[in-house]
């Protein structure tokens, strides 16, 4: 049974930084495609950034590119989302996602496993 557990969310002022962690159990992440999604109140869950098992990073939009970075530590079986220069519009619940397919994670339909989510709130 695969479990993904996020941590690191919280309240931060605009311009600040947070690092989210996604720790996996039950299966190694070293050969997984990983991704981060977010869901703001009243909005659909959206893809933010992903990393293929090859290490190639996929960004959803230019709005996060240059501010958000995804990385993985295979030794800790953990994936991270470093978020810098946060903006109020980044406020959302952030979810970690994984699959062990050949298809990278870019949509909710490509996800096999979800974490429970962690709240990120950016104040202006």
CSV table of C-alpha atoms in Angstrom, one decimal:
chain,number,residue,atom,x,y,z
A,1,UNK,CA,0.0,0.0,0.0
A,2,UNK,CA,1.5,3.3,-1.1
A,3,UNK,CA,1.1,6.3,1.1
A,4,UNK,CA,2.1,9.9,0.4
A,5,UNK,CA,2.3,12.3,3.3
A,6,UNK,CA,2.7,16.1,2.7
A,7,UNK,CA,4.1,18.5,5.2
A,8,UNK,CA,5.5,22.0,5.3
A,9,UNK,CA,2.4,24.1,4.6
A,10,UNK,CA,1.5,27.2,6.6
A,11,UNK,CA,0.9,30.9,6.6
A,12,UNK,CA,3.4,33.2,5.0
A,13,UNK,CA,3.5,36.8,3.8
A,14,UNK,CA,3.7,37.7,0.2
A,15,UNK,CA,7.3,37.4,-1.1
A,16,UNK,CA,8.1,34.7,1.4
A,17,UNK,CA,9.1,31.1,0.9
A,18,UNK,CA,7.9,27.6,1.9
A,19,UNK,CA,9.2,24.2,1.2
A,20,UNK,CA,6.7,21.4,1.0
A,21,UNK,CA,7.7,17.8,1.6
A,22,UNK,CA,6.1,14.6,0.3
A,23,UNK,CA,7.3,11.5,2.1
A,24,UNK,CA,6.4,8.1,0.5
A,25,UNK,CA,6.0,4.7,2.1
A,26,UNK,CA,5.2,1.4,0.5
A,27,UNK,CA,7.2,1.9,-2.7
A,28,UNK,CA,10.3,3.6,-3.8
A,29,UNK,CA,10.0,7.0,-5.5
A,30,UNK,CA,13.2,6.7,-7.4
A,31,UNK,CA,11.4,5.3,-10.5
A,32,UNK,CA,8.2,7.2,-10.1
A,33,UNK,CA,6.8,10.2,-11.9
A,34,UNK,CA,5.9,12.8,-9.3
A,35,UNK,CA,3.9,15.9,-9.3
A,36,UNK,CA,2.4,18.7,-7.2
A,37,UNK,CA,-1.2,20.0,-7.7
A,38,UNK,CA,-3.1,22.7,-5.9
A,39,UNK,CA,-6.7,23.5,-5.3
A,40,UNK,CA,-7.9,26.9,-4.3
A,41,UNK,CA,-11.4,27.5,-2.7
A,42,UNK,CA,-14.1,27.2,-5.4
A,43,UNK,CA,-11.7,26.1,-8.1
A,44,UNK,CA,-10.7,22.8,-9.6
A,45,UNK,CA,-7.5,21.1,-8.7
A,46,UNK,CA,-4.7,22.2,-11.0
A,47,UNK,CA,-1.3,20.8,-12.0
A,48,UNK,CA,1.6,22.9,-10.7
A,49,UNK,CA,4.8,21.1,-11.5
A,50,UNK,CA,6.0,17.6,-12.0
A,51,UNK,CA,9.2,15.6,-12.4
A,52,UNK,CA,9.5,12.6,-14.7
A,53,UNK,CA,11.3,9.5,-13.4
A,54,UNK,CA,14.1,10.6,-15.8
A,55,UNK,CA,14.5,13.8,-13.8
A,56,UNK,CA,13.0,16.1,-16.4
A,57,UNK,CA,10.9,18.8,-14.8
A,58,UNK,CA,7.5,19.9,-16.3
A,59,UNK,CA,6.0,23.3,-15.3
A,60,UNK,CA,2.3,24.0,-15.7
A,61,UNK,CA,2.6,27.7,-16.5
A,62,UNK,CA,5.0,30.6,-16.6
A,63,UNK,CA,3.4,31.9,-13.4
A,64,UNK,CA,5.3,29.4,-11.3
A,65,UNK,CA,8.4,28.8,-13.4
A,66,UNK,CA,11.2,30.6,-11.8
A,67,UNK,CA,9.5,30.7,-8.4
A,68,UNK,CA,8.7,27.0,-7.8
A,69,UNK,CA,11.1,24.1,-8.0
A,70,UNK,CA,10.5,20.4,-7.6
A,71,UNK,CA,13.2,18.0,-6.4
A,72,UNK,CA,13.5,14.6,-5.0
A,73,UNK,CA,15.8,12.8,-2.4
A,74,UNK,CA,15.7,9.2,-3.3
A,75,UNK,CA,17.6,8.3,-0.1
A,76,UNK,CA,14.7,9.7,2.0
A,77,UNK,CA,12.0,8.6,-0.5
A,78,UNK,CA,10.8,12.2,-0.5
A,79,UNK,CA,9.9,14.8,-3.0
A,80,UNK,CA,10.0,18.5,-2.3
A,81,UNK,CA,8.3,21.6,-3.6
A,82,UNK,CA,10.4,24.8,-3.0
A,83,UNK,CA,8.2,27.9,-3.4
A,84,UNK,CA,9.8,31.3,-3.5
A,85,UNK,CA,8.4,34.8,-3.9
A,86,UNK,CA,4.9,33.6,-2.9
A,87,UNK,CA,1.9,35.5,-4.0
A,88,UNK,CA,-1.6,35.6,-2.5
A,89,UNK,CA,-2.9,33.8,-5.6
A,90,UNK,CA,-0.7,30.9,-4.6
A,91,UNK,CA,-3.0,30.2,-1.7
A,92,UNK,CA,-4.4,26.7,-1.9
A,93,UNK,CA,-4.3,23.2,-0.6
A,94,UNK,CA,-1.2,21.6,-2.2
A,95,UNK,CA,-1.3,17.9,-3.1
A,96,UNK,CA,1.5,15.5,-3.9
A,97,UNK,CA,0.9,12.9,-6.6
A,98,UNK,CA,2.6,9.9,-8.0
A,99,UNK,CA,2.5,7.2,-10.7
A,100,UNK,CA,4.8,4.4,-11.7
A,101,UNK,CA,3.8,4.5,-15.4
A,102,UNK,CA,5.5,5.6,-18.5
A,103,UNK,CA,3.1,8.6,-18.7
A,104,UNK,CA,4.4,11.6,-16.7
A,105,UNK,CA,2.1,13.4,-14.3
A,106,UNK,CA,0.5,16.5,-15.9
A,107,UNK,CA,-3.2,16.0,-15.2
A,108,UNK,CA,-5.2,14.5,-12.4
A,109,UNK,CA,-6.1,11.6,-14.7
A,110,UNK,CA,-2.5,10.6,-14.8
A,111,UNK,CA,-2.2,10.2,-11.0
A,112,UNK,CA,-2.3,6.8,-9.3
A,113,UNK,CA,-1.7,8.0,-5.7
A,114,UNK,CA,-2.5,11.3,-3.9
A,115,UNK,CA,-1.4,12.7,-0.6
A,116,UNK,CA,-3.9,14.2,1.8
A,117,UNK,CA,-2.9,17.8,1.1
A,118,UNK,CA,-1.3,20.6,3.0
A,119,UNK,CA,-2.7,24.1,3.3
A,120,UNK,CA,-0.6,27.1,2.0
A,121,UNK,CA,-1.9,30.5,2.8
A,122,UNK,CA,-0.2,33.7,1.5
A,123,UNK,CA,-1.2,37.0,3.0
A,124,UNK,CA,-0.8,40.3,1.2
